[in-house]
PDB file of C-alpha atoms in Angstrom:
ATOM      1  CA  UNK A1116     102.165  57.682 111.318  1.00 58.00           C
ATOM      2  CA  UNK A1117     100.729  61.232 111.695  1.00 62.00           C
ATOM      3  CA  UNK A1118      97.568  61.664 109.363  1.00 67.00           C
ATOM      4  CA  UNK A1119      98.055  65.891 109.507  1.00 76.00           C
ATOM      5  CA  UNK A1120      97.989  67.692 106.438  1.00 79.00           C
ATOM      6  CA  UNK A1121     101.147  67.476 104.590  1.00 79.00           C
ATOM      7  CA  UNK A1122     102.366  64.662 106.013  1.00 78.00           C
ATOM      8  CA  UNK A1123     102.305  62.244 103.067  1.00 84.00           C
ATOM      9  CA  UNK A1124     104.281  64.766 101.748  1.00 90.00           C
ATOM     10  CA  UNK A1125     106.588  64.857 104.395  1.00 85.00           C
ATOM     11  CA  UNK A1126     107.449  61.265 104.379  1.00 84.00           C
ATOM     12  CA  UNK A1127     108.083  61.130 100.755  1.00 89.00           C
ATOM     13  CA  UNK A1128     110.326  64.116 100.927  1.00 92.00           C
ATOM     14  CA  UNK A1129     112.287  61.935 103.895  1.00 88.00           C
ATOM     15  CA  UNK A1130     112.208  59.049 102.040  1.00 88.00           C
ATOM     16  CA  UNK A1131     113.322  61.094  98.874  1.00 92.00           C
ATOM     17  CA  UNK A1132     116.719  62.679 100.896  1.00 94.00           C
ATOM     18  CA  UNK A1133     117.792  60.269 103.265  1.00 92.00           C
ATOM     19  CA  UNK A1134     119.804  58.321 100.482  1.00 94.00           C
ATOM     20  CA  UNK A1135     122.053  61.548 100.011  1.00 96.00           C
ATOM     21  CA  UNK A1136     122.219  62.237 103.702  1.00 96.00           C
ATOM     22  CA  UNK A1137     123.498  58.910 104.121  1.00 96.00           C
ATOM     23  CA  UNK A1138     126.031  59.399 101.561  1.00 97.00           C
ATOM     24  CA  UNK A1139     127.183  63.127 102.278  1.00 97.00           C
ATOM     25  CA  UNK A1140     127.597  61.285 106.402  1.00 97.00           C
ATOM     26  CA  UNK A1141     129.573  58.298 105.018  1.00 98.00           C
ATOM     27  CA  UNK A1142     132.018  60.767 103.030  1.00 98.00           C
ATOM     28  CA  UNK A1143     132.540  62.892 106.113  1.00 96.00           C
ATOM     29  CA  UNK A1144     133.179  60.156 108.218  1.00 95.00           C
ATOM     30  CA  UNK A1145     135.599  58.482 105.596  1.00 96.00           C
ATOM     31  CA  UNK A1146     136.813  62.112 104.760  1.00 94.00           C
ATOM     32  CA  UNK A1147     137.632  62.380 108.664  1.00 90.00           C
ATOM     33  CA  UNK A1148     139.436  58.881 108.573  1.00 91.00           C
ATOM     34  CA  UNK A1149     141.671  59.627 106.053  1.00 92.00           C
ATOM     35  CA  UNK A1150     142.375  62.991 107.407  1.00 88.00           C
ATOM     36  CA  UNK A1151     143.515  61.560 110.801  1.00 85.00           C
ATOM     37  CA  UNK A1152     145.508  58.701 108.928  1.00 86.00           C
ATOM     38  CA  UNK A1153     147.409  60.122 106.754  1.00 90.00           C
ATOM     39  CA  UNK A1154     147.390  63.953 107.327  1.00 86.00           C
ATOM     40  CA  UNK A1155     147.055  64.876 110.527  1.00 84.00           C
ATOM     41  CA  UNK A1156     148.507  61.656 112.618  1.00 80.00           C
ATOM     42  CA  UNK A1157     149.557  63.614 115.493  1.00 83.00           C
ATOM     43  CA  UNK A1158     146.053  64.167 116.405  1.00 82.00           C
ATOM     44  CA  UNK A1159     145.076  60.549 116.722  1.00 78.00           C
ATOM     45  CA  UNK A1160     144.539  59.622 120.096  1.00 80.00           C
ATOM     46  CA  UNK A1161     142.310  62.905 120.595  1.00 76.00           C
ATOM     47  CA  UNK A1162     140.528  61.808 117.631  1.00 86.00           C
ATOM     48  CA  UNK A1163     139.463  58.319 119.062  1.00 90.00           C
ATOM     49  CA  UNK A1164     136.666  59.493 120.938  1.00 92.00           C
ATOM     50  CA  UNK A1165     135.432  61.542 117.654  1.00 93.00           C
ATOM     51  CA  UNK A1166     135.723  58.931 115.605  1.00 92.00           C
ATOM     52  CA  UNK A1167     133.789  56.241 117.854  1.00 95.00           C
ATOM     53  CA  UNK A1168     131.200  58.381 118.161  1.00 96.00           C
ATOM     54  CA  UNK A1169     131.305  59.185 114.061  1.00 96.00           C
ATOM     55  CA  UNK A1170     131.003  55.464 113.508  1.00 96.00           C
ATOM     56  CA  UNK A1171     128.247  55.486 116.203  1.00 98.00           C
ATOM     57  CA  UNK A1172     126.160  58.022 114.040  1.00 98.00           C
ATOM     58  CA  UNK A1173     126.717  55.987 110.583  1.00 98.00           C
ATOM     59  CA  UNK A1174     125.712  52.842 112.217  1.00 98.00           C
ATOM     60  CA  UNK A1175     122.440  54.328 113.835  1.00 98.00           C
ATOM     61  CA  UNK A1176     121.656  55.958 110.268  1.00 97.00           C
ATOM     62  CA  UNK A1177     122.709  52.643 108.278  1.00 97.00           C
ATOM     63  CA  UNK A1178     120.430  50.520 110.690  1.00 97.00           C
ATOM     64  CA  UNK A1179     117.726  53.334 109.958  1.00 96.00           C
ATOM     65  CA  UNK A1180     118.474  52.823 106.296  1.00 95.00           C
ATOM     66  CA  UNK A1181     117.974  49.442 106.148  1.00 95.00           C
ATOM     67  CA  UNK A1182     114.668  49.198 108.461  1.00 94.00           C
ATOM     68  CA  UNK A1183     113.389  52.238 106.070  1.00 91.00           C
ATOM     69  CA  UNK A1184     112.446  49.597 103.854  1.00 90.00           C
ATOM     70  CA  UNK A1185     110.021  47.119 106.337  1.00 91.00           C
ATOM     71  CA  UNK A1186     108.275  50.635 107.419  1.00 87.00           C
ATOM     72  CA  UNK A1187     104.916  49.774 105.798  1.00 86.00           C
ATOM     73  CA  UNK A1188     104.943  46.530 106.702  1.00 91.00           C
ATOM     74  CA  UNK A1189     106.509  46.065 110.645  1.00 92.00           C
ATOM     75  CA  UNK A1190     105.242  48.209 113.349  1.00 92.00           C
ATOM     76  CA  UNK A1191     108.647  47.188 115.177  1.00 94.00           C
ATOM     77  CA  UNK A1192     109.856  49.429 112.124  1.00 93.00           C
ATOM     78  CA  UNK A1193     108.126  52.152 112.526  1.00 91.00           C
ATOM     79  CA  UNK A1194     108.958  52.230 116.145  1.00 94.00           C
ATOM     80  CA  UNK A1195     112.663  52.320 116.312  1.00 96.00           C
ATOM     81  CA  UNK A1196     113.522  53.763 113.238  1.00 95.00           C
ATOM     82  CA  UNK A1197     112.580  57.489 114.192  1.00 94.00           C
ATOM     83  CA  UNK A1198     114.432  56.175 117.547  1.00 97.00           C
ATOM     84  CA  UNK A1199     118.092  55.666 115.736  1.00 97.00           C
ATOM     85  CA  UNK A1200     117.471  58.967 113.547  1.00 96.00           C
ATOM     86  CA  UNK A1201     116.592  61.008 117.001  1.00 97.00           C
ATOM     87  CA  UNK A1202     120.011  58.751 118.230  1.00 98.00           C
ATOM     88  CA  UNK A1203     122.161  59.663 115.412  1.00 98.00           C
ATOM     89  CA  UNK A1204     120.827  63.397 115.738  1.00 97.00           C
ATOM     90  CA  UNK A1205     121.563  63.547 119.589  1.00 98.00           C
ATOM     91  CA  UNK A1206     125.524  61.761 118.673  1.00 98.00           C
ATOM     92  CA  UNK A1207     125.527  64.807 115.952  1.00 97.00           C
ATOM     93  CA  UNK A1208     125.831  67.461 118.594  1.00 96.00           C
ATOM     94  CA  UNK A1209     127.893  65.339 120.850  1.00 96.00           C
ATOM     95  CA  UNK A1210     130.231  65.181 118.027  1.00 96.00           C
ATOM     96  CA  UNK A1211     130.341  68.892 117.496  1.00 94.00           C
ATOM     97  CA  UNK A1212     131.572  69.560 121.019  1.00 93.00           C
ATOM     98  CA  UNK A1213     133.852  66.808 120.140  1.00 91.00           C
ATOM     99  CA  UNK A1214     135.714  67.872 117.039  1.00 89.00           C
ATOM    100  CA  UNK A1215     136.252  71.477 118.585  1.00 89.00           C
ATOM    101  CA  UNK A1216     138.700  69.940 120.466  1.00 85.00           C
ATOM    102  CA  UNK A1217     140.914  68.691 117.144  1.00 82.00           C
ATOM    103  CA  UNK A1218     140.913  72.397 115.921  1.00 81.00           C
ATOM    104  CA  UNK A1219     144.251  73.846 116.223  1.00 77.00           C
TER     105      UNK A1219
END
């Protein structure tokens, strides 16, 4: 925990948007699963790689999630949950380079 100026601040604001992050990620990766289903099935086998790496990021930011609440308590927490967000933020740009390769 960083005891700088601001940071309680900081931490609240985190705590305060990382419900609707989590949302807005689990609609684009359930937006991109439908859109590869049922819209654009010719593109499926070049999506497999984007979409492993999609479920990689939700599952780093729901395990993040879910240790978000033992924080105060579990220095384990504290430890590896800025670890999966810094994961999930590293599979982000990964996924960029990724989906450029769907575009037509």
């Amino acid at each position: 925990r960083s005891a700088r100026a601001g940071a309680d601040r900081a931490r609240r604001s985190h705590a305060a948007l990382g419900p609707w992050l989590w949302t807005l990620f689990l609609l684009t990766w359930l937006g991109g699963w439908a859109t590869v289903k049922w819209l654009t099935p010719d593109v499926e086998e070049a999506a497999e790689t984007h979409f492993a790496v999609g479920s990689a990021i939700l599952a780093c930011l729901t395990a993040a999630a879910l240790l978000s609440r033992r924080i105060r308590r579990d220095r384990r927490a504290r430890t590896i949950h800025p670890l999966l967000g810094a994961t999930a933020l590293l599979l982000c740009g990964v996924q960029i380079f990724l989906g450029l390769q769907l575009l037509p």
